Coordinates of C-alpha atoms and ligand atoms in Angstrom, one line a residue:
M4 CA 88.2 117.7 78.8
I5 CA 90.2 120.9 79.7
I6 CA 94.0 121.4 78.6
I7 CA 95.9 123.7 80.6
M8 CA 98.9 125.2 78.7
E9 CA 102.2 126.0 80.3
K10 CA 102.9 130.0 80.7
F11 CA 105.6 130.0 78.8
A12 CA 104.1 127.7 75.8
T13 CA 104.7 129.1 72.3
E14 CA 102.2 129.5 69.5
E15 CA 103.3 126.2 68.4
N16 CA 102.8 124.0 71.3
I17 CA 99.2 125.5 71.5
Q18 CA 98.7 124.6 67.8
S19 CA 99.9 121.2 68.1
V20 CA 97.5 120.8 70.9
I21 CA 94.2 122.2 68.8
N22 CA 95.2 120.1 65.8
I23 CA 95.7 116.7 67.9
L24 CA 91.9 117.3 69.1
Q25 CA 90.6 118.1 66.0
E26 CA 92.3 115.1 64.5
H27 CA 90.5 113.1 67.2
G28 CA 87.2 114.8 66.4
F29 CA 87.1 117.5 69.1
R30 CA 86.1 121.1 68.9
A31 CA 88.8 122.7 70.5
I32 CA 87.9 126.5 72.0
L33 CA 90.4 128.2 73.0
H34 CA 91.0 131.1 75.8
R35 CA 93.3 133.3 76.2
G36 CA 93.7 134.3 80.4
A37 CA 96.5 136.8 81.4
V38 CA 99.2 134.0 82.3
H39 CA 97.6 130.8 81.0
T40 CA 96.1 129.9 77.6
V41 CA 93.5 127.4 78.4
I42 CA 91.9 125.0 75.9
D43 CA 88.1 123.5 76.0
A44 CA 87.8 120.3 74.1
L45 CA 84.6 119.4 73.9
G46 CA 83.3 116.0 72.5
D47 CA 82.8 112.6 73.6
K48 CA 85.8 110.5 72.2
T49 CA 87.9 107.7 74.0
S50 CA 90.5 107.3 71.0
L51 CA 92.6 110.4 72.7
S52 CA 93.8 109.7 76.3
P53 CA 94.5 112.5 78.9
Q54 CA 97.7 111.2 79.1
R55 CA 98.9 111.7 75.4
L56 CA 98.1 115.5 75.7
E57 CA 100.0 115.9 79.2
A58 CA 102.8 114.5 77.3
M59 CA 102.8 117.0 75.0
D60 CA 105.3 120.0 75.0
G61 CA 103.7 123.0 76.5
V62 CA 101.1 121.3 78.6
S63 CA 100.6 122.0 82.1
Q64 CA 97.7 119.8 83.2
V65 CA 94.7 118.0 81.8
K66 CA 91.6 118.3 83.6
L67 CA 88.7 115.3 83.2
I68 CA 85.3 117.1 83.8
R69 CA 83.4 113.8 83.2
E70 CA 84.5 110.6 84.9
P71 CA 86.5 107.9 83.5
F72 CA 84.0 105.2 84.3
R73 CA 81.3 105.4 81.9
L74 CA 79.1 102.1 82.3
A75 CA 79.3 102.5 86.1
S76 CA 78.3 106.4 86.0
R77 CA 75.4 107.7 87.0
D78 CA 75.4 110.3 84.0
R79 CA 74.8 106.9 81.9
K80 CA 71.8 105.8 84.0
S81 CA 70.5 107.8 86.6
E82 CA 68.0 105.1 88.1
D83 CA 69.9 102.5 90.6
T84 CA 70.9 99.0 89.5
V85 CA 69.0 96.6 91.2
I86 CA 70.1 92.9 91.1
E87 CA 67.5 90.2 91.3
F88 CA 68.1 86.4 92.4
E89 CA 66.2 83.4 91.4
N90 CA 64.5 83.3 94.8
G91 CA 63.0 87.1 94.2
V92 CA 66.1 88.4 96.6
K93 CA 67.0 91.6 95.6
I94 CA 69.7 94.3 96.2
G95 CA 70.3 97.5 95.3
G96 CA 67.7 100.9 94.6
A97 CA 64.9 100.8 97.6
N98 CA 65.1 97.4 98.5
R99 CA 65.5 96.1 101.9
P100 CA 69.6 95.7 102.7
V101 CA 70.7 92.6 102.3
S102 CA 72.3 90.6 105.0
I103 CA 75.3 88.3 104.2
V104 CA 76.8 86.0 106.8
G105 CA 79.6 83.4 107.3
P106 CA 82.6 82.4 108.2
C107 CA 85.7 83.8 106.5
S108 CA 86.8 80.4 105.2
V109 CA 84.9 77.2 105.1
D110 CA 86.6 74.5 106.9
E111 CA 85.8 70.7 107.5
D112 CA 83.5 71.3 110.0
Y113 CA 80.2 70.7 108.4
N114 CA 78.2 71.1 111.3
G115 CA 79.9 74.4 112.5
L116 CA 79.0 75.7 108.8
L117 CA 75.8 74.5 109.1
Q118 CA 75.0 75.9 112.7
V119 CA 76.2 79.7 111.3
A120 CA 73.9 79.0 108.3
V121 CA 70.6 78.0 110.3
A122 CA 71.2 81.1 112.8
A123 CA 71.6 83.5 109.6
K124 CA 68.4 81.9 108.4
E125 CA 66.4 82.5 111.5
L126 CA 67.6 85.9 111.4
G127 CA 66.6 86.5 107.9
C128 CA 70.0 87.1 106.4
Q129 CA 69.7 86.1 102.8
F130 CA 73.6 84.7 101.9
L131 CA 76.0 82.7 103.4
R132 CA 79.5 83.4 102.8
G133 CA 82.6 81.4 102.7
G134 CA 85.7 81.4 101.2
A135 CA 86.9 78.0 99.2
F136 CA 89.8 79.7 97.5
K137 CA 91.4 82.1 100.1
P138 CA 94.1 84.6 99.5
R139 CA 96.2 84.2 102.4
T140 CA 99.5 86.9 103.1
S141 CA 101.4 84.1 103.8
P142 CA 102.1 81.1 102.0
Y143 CA 102.0 78.8 105.3
D144 CA 98.6 79.5 106.3
F145 CA 95.4 77.6 104.9
D146 CA 94.5 78.8 101.7
G147 CA 91.0 77.2 101.5
L148 CA 89.3 73.6 100.9
G149 CA 88.7 74.5 97.2
E150 CA 86.2 72.7 96.0
K151 CA 85.4 70.3 98.7
G152 CA 84.6 73.9 100.5
L153 CA 82.2 74.8 97.7
Q154 CA 80.6 71.4 98.5
L155 CA 80.0 72.1 101.9
L156 CA 78.5 75.5 100.7
A157 CA 76.2 73.9 98.6
K158 CA 75.1 71.5 101.2
A159 CA 74.5 74.5 103.5
K160 CA 72.5 76.1 100.8
E161 CA 70.2 72.7 100.1
E162 CA 69.4 72.9 103.8
T163 CA 68.5 76.7 104.3
G164 CA 67.8 77.9 101.0
L165 CA 70.8 80.9 101.9
L166 CA 72.5 81.9 98.6
I167 CA 76.1 81.5 98.2
V168 CA 78.9 83.9 97.8
T169 CA 82.2 82.5 97.7
E170 CA 85.8 84.1 96.6
L171 CA 86.9 83.4 93.1
M172 CA 91.1 84.4 92.7
D173 CA 91.8 82.4 89.6
S174 CA 90.2 82.7 86.1
S175 CA 90.6 78.8 85.8
D176 CA 88.4 78.1 88.7
L177 CA 85.7 80.2 87.2
D178 CA 83.2 77.5 86.1
L179 CA 83.7 75.5 89.3
V180 CA 82.9 78.2 91.5
C181 CA 79.8 79.6 89.1
N182 CA 78.5 76.0 89.1
Y183 CA 78.3 76.3 93.4
A184 CA 78.2 80.3 93.8
D185 CA 74.8 82.6 93.5
V186 CA 77.6 85.5 93.6
I187 CA 81.3 85.2 93.0
Q188 CA 83.4 87.5 95.2
I189 CA 86.5 89.5 93.9
G190 CA 89.1 89.9 97.2
A191 CA 90.4 93.2 98.2
R192 CA 93.8 92.2 96.8
N193 CA 92.4 91.4 93.2
M194 CA 90.5 94.5 93.0
Q195 CA 92.8 95.4 89.9
N196 CA 93.7 92.4 89.0
F197 CA 92.6 93.0 85.3
K198 CA 92.7 89.4 83.6
L199 CA 90.4 88.1 86.9
L200 CA 87.7 91.3 86.2
K201 CA 87.9 90.0 82.2
S202 CA 86.5 86.7 83.2
V203 CA 83.9 87.7 85.5
G204 CA 83.1 90.2 83.0
K205 CA 82.3 87.3 80.9
C206 CA 80.0 85.5 82.7
N207 CA 76.5 85.5 84.1
K208 CA 77.0 85.6 87.9
P209 CA 76.6 89.0 90.1
V210 CA 80.0 89.8 91.5
I211 CA 80.8 91.2 94.8
L212 CA 83.9 93.6 93.9
K213 CA 85.7 94.1 97.4
R214 CA 87.7 97.8 97.3
G215 CA 91.4 97.5 97.4
P216 CA 92.9 98.5 100.7
A217 CA 95.0 100.9 98.9
S218 CA 92.9 102.1 96.1
T219 CA 91.2 105.3 95.6
I220 CA 86.9 106.1 94.8
R221 CA 87.8 106.6 91.1
E222 CA 90.0 103.1 90.7
F223 CA 87.4 101.1 92.6
L224 CA 84.6 101.9 90.1
L225 CA 87.3 101.8 87.1
A226 CA 87.8 97.8 88.3
A227 CA 84.0 97.7 88.3
E228 CA 84.0 99.5 84.8
H229 CA 86.4 96.5 84.1
I230 CA 83.9 93.6 84.5
M231 CA 80.6 95.6 83.2
Y232 CA 82.9 96.6 79.7
N233 CA 83.2 93.0 79.6
G234 CA 79.9 92.5 79.6
N235 CA 78.5 91.7 83.0
E236 CA 76.8 95.0 84.7
K237 CA 75.5 92.7 87.9
V238 CA 78.4 94.3 90.0
I239 CA 78.1 94.9 93.9
L240 CA 80.6 97.0 95.3
C241 CA 81.9 96.4 99.0
E242 CA 83.6 98.9 101.0
R243 CA 85.7 96.8 103.4
G244 CA 88.7 99.3 104.8
L245 CA 91.7 100.7 103.5
K246 CA 95.3 100.3 104.5
S247 CA 96.1 103.4 107.2
F248 CA 99.1 104.6 109.1
D249 CA 97.0 103.6 112.1
N250 CA 96.4 100.1 113.1
D251 CA 96.9 100.4 116.7
Y252 CA 93.4 99.4 117.0
T253 CA 91.8 99.0 113.9
R254 CA 92.9 96.5 111.2
N255 CA 92.0 98.8 108.2
L256 CA 90.4 102.1 108.2
L257 CA 87.1 101.6 107.2
D258 CA 85.2 104.3 104.6
I259 CA 82.3 105.1 105.5
S260 CA 82.3 108.1 103.5
A261 CA 82.9 106.0 100.4
I262 CA 79.0 105.1 100.4
P263 CA 77.3 108.0 99.7
V264 CA 80.1 109.2 97.2
I265 CA 79.5 106.4 95.2
K266 CA 75.8 106.4 95.3
K267 CA 76.5 109.7 93.8
Y268 CA 78.4 109.0 91.1
S269 CA 77.3 105.3 90.2
H270 CA 74.2 103.9 90.1
L271 CA 75.7 100.4 91.2
P272 CA 75.0 98.8 95.1
I273 CA 77.0 99.0 97.5
I274 CA 77.4 97.0 100.7
I275 CA 79.7 97.6 103.5
D276 CA 81.8 94.9 105.2
P277 CA 82.7 95.9 108.8
S278 CA 84.7 92.6 109.8
H279 CA 87.6 93.5 107.6
G280 CA 87.1 96.9 107.7
T281 CA 88.1 97.3 111.7
G282 CA 89.2 93.8 112.5
Q283 CA 87.5 93.8 115.8
R284 CA 84.3 92.4 116.9
Y285 CA 83.3 95.0 119.0
L286 CA 83.3 97.2 116.1
I287 CA 81.3 95.4 113.8
E288 CA 77.6 96.8 115.2
P289 CA 78.4 100.3 115.3
M290 CA 80.2 100.3 111.9
A291 CA 77.7 98.2 110.2
K292 CA 74.9 100.7 111.5
A293 CA 77.0 103.5 110.2
G294 CA 77.2 102.1 106.8
L295 CA 73.9 101.2 106.3
V296 CA 73.0 104.8 107.7
A297 CA 75.2 106.3 105.3
G298 CA 73.1 104.7 102.4
A299 CA 74.7 100.9 102.1
D300 CA 72.2 98.2 100.2
G301 CA 74.0 95.5 102.5
V302 CA 76.1 94.4 105.1
M303 CA 78.8 91.6 104.9
V304 CA 79.5 90.1 108.1
E305 CA 82.2 86.9 109.4
V306 CA 80.8 84.7 111.7
H307 CA 81.7 81.3 113.2
H308 CA 80.9 78.8 115.3
N309 CA 83.7 78.7 116.9
P310 CA 86.4 81.6 116.3
P311 CA 89.2 80.2 118.0
Q312 CA 89.3 77.5 115.7
A313 CA 88.7 79.4 112.9
L314 CA 91.4 78.5 110.4
S315 CA 91.4 82.3 109.3
D316 CA 89.9 85.5 110.5
G317 CA 88.7 84.2 114.1
K318 CA 89.9 87.3 116.1
Q319 CA 87.2 89.5 113.8
S320 CA 84.5 86.4 113.6
L321 CA 81.2 87.0 115.7
T322 CA 80.3 83.9 117.8
I323 CA 76.7 82.7 117.2
P324 CA 75.1 84.0 119.9
Q325 CA 76.8 87.5 119.6
F326 CA 75.9 87.7 115.8
K327 CA 72.1 87.1 117.0
E328 CA 72.3 89.5 119.5
I329 CA 74.0 92.0 117.3
F330 CA 71.6 91.0 113.9
S331 CA 68.7 91.4 116.2
R332 CA 69.5 94.9 116.7
L333 CA 70.5 95.4 113.1
N334 CA 67.2 94.1 111.8
S335 CA 65.1 96.9 113.2
L336 CA 67.7 99.4 111.9
I337 CA 67.4 97.7 108.8
D338 CA 63.6 97.8 108.8
T339 CA 63.4 101.5 109.4
L340 CA 65.8 102.4 106.8
H341 CA 63.7 100.1 104.7
L342 CA 60.6 101.9 105.4
E343 CA 62.5 105.6 105.1
K344 CA 64.0 104.2 101.5
S345 CA 60.9 103.0 99.7
S346 CA 59.2 105.9 100.7
A347 CA 61.4 108.7 99.7
P348 CA 63.0 109.5 96.4
N349 CA 66.8 108.7 95.8
I350 CA 68.4 112.3 96.1
V351 CA 71.3 112.1 94.4
E352 CA 72.5 115.7 94.2
Ligands
PEP416 C1 87.4 87.7 103.2 O1 85.8 88.4 102.7 O2 87.4 86.6 103.6 C2 88.0 88.3 102.5 C3 89.5 87.8 102.3 O3 88.1 89.6 102.0 P1 88.9 91.0 101.5 O4 89.2 90.7 100.1 O5 88.0 92.1 101.8 O6 90.3 90.9 102.1
MN417 MN1 88.1 87.2 105.9

């Protein structure tokens, strides 16, 4: 940490900062400039928060040299985290980027879900997604079939062998969702639901953590840190777009640059969700490609057998023929990128 003192900080103010730093095990090095005095605090302590220092008399600013997330940080672990599933599928590192597809929410039409799952399997996708517990902006909208939806996903898994990704909204459903899910999704709206992060941190399932619509990359990584701090290091980040001033043409502003930024600062895998990221079918292919080229470890795309009848996010869901067409092209790109990835070392600087 570097503590920058106010221009008119007194000797007493400076000494108080040095004292508190030393009390907390830091080495304090004083630099007296022409205008400001700056104190270098050397050490690796967590017991003294920058906010506490910032509140002291005479302190102008506290700058962190190290990122506040530790477990998620590249400094702690330079090699990429790879998450492996029982059937040999892997996410992260030099592995082939994965595809996670399926409807926004699971509805009563099991045949429709199965049609999507079969098409996904044929196109080499590894995961079937579908919400059984849906976060909805309006309380009047369909909010999922609950356990029935999970059972339908399990049935589709049995028939296709696809792994299941589904959202958890409430800690009290954790055991239930864990019984069916291969990956637990924490939705964008719950990215900073710290109790929920703590619960999934205490379980052993991989977690897809979606970026909050108004969250910084640092907040995103700190949310992952909460899960990891509670014991679960199997976190897959998901960029799904941010709220922006311009929603005339897109639902969200998909932050493609977050992918290489996160790769630089964290060892965790990150996937891209162009469906929620744009809200527009015609943007899914270019944005999925952009995300993959930027280094994403996978894509998540909404597909419905009959989008006009979908109970959520029909407008952005691909039809099965559209999905087939787009993924045949996406798969060639994924193959090319995979070849490059596996033959080149991962450059993080
Ligand atoms: C979803 O995946 O259907 C979903 C609700 O996503 P998000 O949390 O990113 O809005
Ligand atoms: Mn959705």
